[in-house]
Amino acid sequence: MEIDKDGKKENSIRSRHISKLHERVQTKYCEMQKKLEKAKSADLLACVKDDHNTKLAPLNANLLQEDKSHNFMATQKTVKLDDARGNDSTSREIVYEEATISGRNIVPIVNLTINDDNNIQNSENAFLFDMSFKGSLESLAEVKDDALSDDSIEPSSPAPKSIRSRIRLRIREARKRREEKEKNDKNKRRNSYSNVEKLILSNTTKKDVTTRVTKKTKIATVTVALIEVAGFNVLEVEKPRYIGCRIRLGSEKRKSKMIKTNDPKVMFQELHNFNLYEDEHILEIVVWDKDVKVGRHTIDLSRIEKEKTKKVQVPLDDSEIRIFYLLTISGISDINTLYNMYENEGGEAKNLRRKYKWYRLCDTADVGWLNVIVYGAKGLTGNDCYCILSFNNERVFTATDNKTNAPSWMKVFHFQVTDITSILEITVYDEKKGEEVGNISIPLLNIEPGKKWYALKESTQRERARGNNPRILLEMEVSWNLIKASLKVLTPKEVNVMESEEKLDRHLLARNIARGRVVMMWVVDAFQIIKSCFEWQSRKANIISLICWLLFCYFFKTWMLPLLLLLPFFIYRPRANGKKQLTKEEENFQKEKEEKSLRQRIQDFQETIQTIQNFVGKVASLGESIKNLYNFSVPFVSFLAIVLISIIACIMFLIPLQYILMVWGIHKFTRKILKPNRVPHSEILDLLSRVPDDITLINCQEIPLEEISDDNEF
């Protein structure tokens, strides 16, 4: 009887509410989704699914939404159904577990758990439990109100919770889940990185790890000026060599250019800069002939003097071939700075001045001493600049002052002067861009003691460098011996080993042609001045010139001949406004250069080329005529020249030279008066003009005739 009653109750529940269950679930689901989107919450409704074993998980209804005028009460019930088909007995048991809130209407929540041993063949029963759906808590509560009306429920009084607090709780829980997920992802990535590091460290040695972890500290800059490699054997077979050098310092490597040559000496003239780090003091140079190793040379840099350029000329290991290069270790920030100069050089300056007194002549090669203090620069275009000082074949650096266009180097340099006429070249480089910012050239004889700002010039040293009035602050002092410097001037000048021959360049050609033209015009003008003295263009000047000439010839002695070379010094003596005049001439030249158009420049260049072409042709023709005069190309003129030279020799034997020069001067000065229409000429050049040059002789050669059968026929 109890089983029949339970069956009737269950059928009544299905019959009343199974048709409306689906619609209520869908409508309530849509309402809750809209409210949850406004609250930016995650899914707050659970899903209920029916598996193949017909086990229905409890439905979790977490949120209730009713009108503000209604009160809420939650009741949870568990319904357990056990069904058996066939002849087996079927037992169904419904257990209710209720939780009430006192003083409020009861809204029951029913969780159904059905255990069935056989397949359920009823379509109505299968519809309820086979469909996966999302149900609302309110719809299930209404089912309980209609099916059950039990007044014997004992109320309980838990703390009430509003919908807003529950939504906040769910949002907080969703945030915690998201944070936990991110934390897990980070842990996974960290674990993967640690695994990779373990793999890398397992394949490396202890030495590699220390070299990678330890940060290298730059000590200085090493400059290797590779000059030449000499001592190669002369090959009988004309097979060229391909000579090159490889230079290595620590982990840095450099290669020189490959030179194709058969000569026993190979000139490189290349500069290579290296960074010197701690525990890297072995410099290695290997000479290669294409792929064949010729020789090797190593040097320990820890034994080399800092801030000095050393000339190294040594043979390669196990070879007769010698290598020549310049080595400089410079750019050290804590050596020879302005801050420790006074501590280390208390009386050194006085000793050096005493050493180069005029009467101390012990070492003629050591002429003097140069001290340069590089304070800093301003207005530069670069932000990572350093300064290079080049003096003869020495080349030293300052440290790089980073991230400023007004560097402060505060560096002190000392140079040994071997030639007082040398020039100090100072160049400012940008280390980051690898370009020249500005430079300046200062002759030693123009140096004045004390601080002075020098304007930096561009690479051509014709205009100011780019920037905001770029300038450099220097303090220089020179001490030198006058007698030793004078003796040094009479000896061969020291060759700049880094200076190479200029390659063909049209700009350089045009500049050299212009320079040659200026010199030639100066010589021509000098001859024109002398010539005007004999042409009576100015009677007063001609009479004075004639009197001076006669007096000079009468009182002339051999020792007076060098005094004639003093006249140009008197003419071109320095004047007070000489520098201003030179500056004005340069400004006028720049204005003329700017005013000329491109067409005028091309035309001037063509005229200059034409002038040089004709002048070179005339000089060559004159030289060939002199040669042909002596080799009897024209016998008549050659014999005539012999007779004239013999007559002149007899006259000079009989008459003193002074009187001969006086007669010759009177003749030159009076011939314009005696013959006003006379054309100026030179008798010697007239004689040489009668002798043909080589081109004329070749043109005058006869070509032999071919064989003719009848010579007498015409």
PDB file of N, CA and C in Angstrom, residues 637-676:
ATOM      1  N   VAL A 637     123.523  73.052 -86.849  1.00  0.00           N
ATOM      2  CA  VAL A 637     123.253  73.794 -85.615  1.00  0.00           C
ATOM      3  C   VAL A 637     124.185  73.331 -84.507  1.00  0.00           C
ATOM      4  N   SER A 638     124.493  72.051 -84.469  1.00  0.00           N
ATOM      5  CA  SER A 638     125.392  71.531 -83.433  1.00  0.00           C
ATOM      6  C   SER A 638     126.793  72.109 -83.587  1.00  0.00           C
ATOM      7  N   PHE A 639     127.339  72.133 -84.829  1.00  0.00           N
ATOM      8  CA  PHE A 639     128.665  72.718 -85.040  1.00  0.00           C
ATOM      9  C   PHE A 639     128.652  74.216 -84.767  1.00  0.00           C
ATOM     10  N   LEU A 640     127.574  74.892 -85.117  1.00  0.00           N
ATOM     11  CA  LEU A 640     127.461  76.320 -84.824  1.00  0.00           C
ATOM     12  C   LEU A 640     127.487  76.575 -83.323  1.00  0.00           C
ATOM     13  N   ALA A 641     126.804  75.756 -82.566  1.00  0.00           N
ATOM     14  CA  ALA A 641     126.812  75.901 -81.109  1.00  0.00           C
ATOM     15  C   ALA A 641     128.205  75.678 -80.546  1.00  0.00           C
ATOM     16  N   ILE A 642     128.950  74.729 -81.114  1.00  0.00           N
ATOM     17  CA  ILE A 642     130.319  74.479 -80.643  1.00  0.00           C
ATOM     18  C   ILE A 642     131.197  75.704 -80.881  1.00  0.00           C
ATOM     19  N   VAL A 643     131.061  76.330 -82.025  1.00  0.00           N
ATOM     20  CA  VAL A 643     131.869  77.515 -82.350  1.00  0.00           C
ATOM     21  C   VAL A 643     131.529  78.666 -81.427  1.00  0.00           C
ATOM     22  N   LEU A 644     130.246  78.909 -81.193  1.00  0.00           N
ATOM     23  CA  LEU A 644     129.839  80.017 -80.325  1.00  0.00           C
ATOM     24  C   LEU A 644     130.311  79.809 -78.894  1.00  0.00           C
ATOM     25  N   ILE A 645     130.212  78.606 -78.386  1.00  0.00           N
ATOM     26  CA  ILE A 645     130.671  78.323 -77.018  1.00  0.00           C
ATOM     27  C   ILE A 645     132.179  78.535 -76.907  1.00  0.00           C
ATOM     28  N   SER A 646     132.909  78.174 -77.932  1.00  0.00           N
ATOM     29  CA  SER A 646     134.372  78.379 -77.911  1.00  0.00           C
ATOM     30  C   SER A 646     134.709  79.858 -77.902  1.00  0.00           C
ATOM     31  N   ILE A 647     134.000  80.655 -78.676  1.00  0.00           N
ATOM     32  CA  ILE A 647     134.251  82.107 -78.697  1.00  0.00           C
ATOM     33  C   ILE A 647     133.954  82.726 -77.345  1.00  0.00           C
ATOM     34  N   ILE A 648     132.817  82.337 -76.707  1.00  0.00           N
ATOM     35  CA  ILE A 648     132.465  82.879 -75.388  1.00  0.00           C
ATOM     36  C   ILE A 648     133.518  82.506 -74.354  1.00  0.00           C
ATOM     37  N   ALA A 649     134.059  81.306 -74.431  1.00  0.00           N
ATOM     38  CA  ALA A 649     135.102  80.887 -73.486  1.00  0.00           C
ATOM     39  C   ALA A 649     136.362  81.726 -73.657  1.00  0.00           C
ATOM     40  N   CYS A 650     136.743  82.021 -74.895  1.00  0.00           N
ATOM     41  CA  CYS A 650     137.928  82.861 -75.123  1.00  0.00           C
ATOM     42  C   CYS A 650     137.722  84.265 -74.599  1.00  0.00           C
ATOM     43  N   ILE A 651     136.517  84.823 -74.794  1.00  0.00           N
ATOM     44  CA  ILE A 651     136.236  86.177 -74.300  1.00  0.00           C
ATOM     45  C   ILE A 651     136.304  86.217 -72.779  1.00  0.00           C
ATOM     46  N   MET A 652     135.721  85.238 -72.109  1.00  0.00           N
ATOM     47  CA  MET A 652     135.749  85.204 -70.646  1.00  0.00           C
ATOM     48  C   MET A 652     137.165  84.975 -70.110  1.00  0.00           C
ATOM     49  N   PHE A 653     138.041  84.339 -70.938  1.00  0.00           N
ATOM     50  CA  PHE A 653     139.431  84.156 -70.518  1.00  0.00           C
ATOM     51  C   PHE A 653     140.206  85.464 -70.604  1.00  0.00           C
ATOM     52  N   LEU A 654     139.895  86.263 -71.606  1.00  0.00           N
ATOM     53  CA  LEU A 654     140.628  87.502 -71.833  1.00  0.00           C
ATOM     54  C   LEU A 654     140.065  88.653 -71.023  1.00  0.00           C
ATOM     55  N   ILE A 655     138.766  88.725 -70.816  1.00  0.00           N
ATOM     56  CA  ILE A 655     138.116  89.862 -70.147  1.00  0.00           C
ATOM     57  C   ILE A 655     137.547  89.367 -68.815  1.00  0.00           C
ATOM     58  N   PRO A 656     137.722  90.141 -67.742  1.00  0.00           N
ATOM     59  CA  PRO A 656     137.150  89.740 -66.454  1.00  0.00           C
ATOM     60  C   PRO A 656     135.621  89.659 -66.511  1.00  0.00           C
ATOM     61  N   LEU A 657     135.070  88.849 -65.644  1.00  0.00           N
ATOM     62  CA  LEU A 657     133.616  88.613 -65.644  1.00  0.00           C
ATOM     63  C   LEU A 657     132.845  89.873 -65.269  1.00  0.00           C
ATOM     64  N   GLN A 658     133.406  90.709 -64.409  1.00  0.00           N
ATOM     65  CA  GLN A 658     132.703  91.917 -64.000  1.00  0.00           C
ATOM     66  C   GLN A 658     132.424  92.824 -65.188  1.00  0.00           C
ATOM     67  N   TYR A 659     133.406  93.015 -66.033  1.00  0.00           N
ATOM     68  CA  TYR A 659     133.236  93.907 -67.180  1.00  0.00           C
ATOM     69  C   TYR A 659     132.289  93.289 -68.206  1.00  0.00           C
ATOM     70  N   ILE A 660     132.350  92.007 -68.333  1.00  0.00           N
ATOM     71  CA  ILE A 660     131.429  91.343 -69.276  1.00  0.00           C
ATOM     72  C   ILE A 660     129.982  91.559 -68.841  1.00  0.00           C
ATOM     73  N   LEU A 661     129.712  91.416 -67.542  1.00  0.00           N
ATOM     74  CA  LEU A 661     128.345  91.610 -67.038  1.00  0.00           C
ATOM     75  C   LEU A 661     127.919  93.070 -67.170  1.00  0.00           C
ATOM     76  N   MET A 662     128.861  94.005 -66.976  1.00  0.00           N
ATOM     77  CA  MET A 662     128.508  95.416 -67.124  1.00  0.00           C
ATOM     78  C   MET A 662     128.150  95.727 -68.569  1.00  0.00           C
ATOM     79  N   VAL A 663     128.940  95.220 -69.531  1.00  0.00           N
ATOM     80  CA  VAL A 663     128.642  95.448 -70.950  1.00  0.00           C
ATOM     81  C   VAL A 663     127.319  94.808 -71.324  1.00  0.00           C
ATOM     82  N   TRP A 664     127.074  93.619 -70.799  1.00  0.00           N
ATOM     83  CA  TRP A 664     125.802  92.931 -71.113  1.00  0.00           C
ATOM     84  C   TRP A 664     124.612  93.702 -70.540  1.00  0.00           C
ATOM     85  N   GLY A 665     124.763  94.297 -69.356  1.00  0.00           N
ATOM     86  CA  GLY A 665     123.677  95.068 -68.764  1.00  0.00           C
ATOM     87  C   GLY A 665     123.400  96.338 -69.554  1.00  0.00           C
ATOM     88  N   ILE A 666     124.494  97.033 -69.974  1.00  0.00           N
ATOM     89  CA  ILE A 666     124.286  98.251 -70.770  1.00  0.00           C
ATOM     90  C   ILE A 666     123.584  97.918 -72.076  1.00  0.00           C
ATOM     91  N   HIS A 667     123.974  96.799 -72.689  1.00  0.00           N
ATOM     92  CA  HIS A 667     123.334  96.388 -73.935  1.00  0.00           C
ATOM     93  C   HIS A 667     121.844  96.108 -73.722  1.00  0.00           C
ATOM     94  N   LYS A 668     121.509  95.462 -72.646  1.00  0.00           N
ATOM     95  CA  LYS A 668     120.107  95.135 -72.387  1.00  0.00           C
ATOM     96  C   LYS A 668     119.284  96.383 -72.101  1.00  0.00           C
ATOM     97  N   PHE A 669     119.869  97.347 -71.401  1.00  0.00           N
ATOM     98  CA  PHE A 669     119.112  98.529 -71.035  1.00  0.00           C
ATOM     99  C   PHE A 669     118.969  99.510 -72.207  1.00  0.00           C
ATOM    100  N   THR A 670     119.915  99.497 -73.129  1.00  0.00           N
ATOM    101  CA  THR A 670     119.901 100.508 -74.202  1.00  0.00           C
ATOM    102  C   THR A 670     119.301 100.002 -75.512  1.00  0.00           C
ATOM    103  N   ARG A 671     119.057  98.714 -75.639  1.00  0.00           N
ATOM    104  CA  ARG A 671     118.565  98.219 -76.926  1.00  0.00           C
ATOM    105  C   ARG A 671     117.133  98.683 -77.202  1.00  0.00           C
ATOM    106  N   LYS A 672     116.353  98.939 -76.158  1.00  0.00           N
ATOM    107  CA  LYS A 672     115.001  99.446 -76.381  1.00  0.00           C
ATOM    108  C   LYS A 672     115.049 100.884 -76.892  1.00  0.00           C
ATOM    109  N   ILE A 673     116.112 101.638 -76.488  1.00  0.00           N
ATOM    110  CA  ILE A 673     116.254 103.015 -76.970  1.00  0.00           C
ATOM    111  C   ILE A 673     116.771 103.023 -78.402  1.00  0.00           C
ATOM    112  N   LEU A 674     117.723 102.134 -78.676  1.00  0.00           N
ATOM    113  CA  LEU A 674     118.291 102.082 -80.019  1.00  0.00           C
ATOM    114  C   LEU A 674     117.294 101.517 -81.027  1.00  0.00           C
ATOM    115  N   LYS A 675     116.531 100.523 -80.617  1.00  0.00           N
ATOM    116  CA  LYS A 675     115.545  99.904 -81.504  1.00  0.00           C
ATOM    117  C   LYS A 675     114.188  99.892 -80.800  1.00  0.00           C
ATOM    118  N   PRO A 676     113.425 100.967 -80.967  1.00  0.00           N
ATOM    119  CA  PRO A 676     112.139 101.023 -80.244  1.00  0.00           C
ATOM    120  C   PRO A 676     111.159  99.939 -80.677  1.00  0.00           C
TER     121      PRO A 676
END
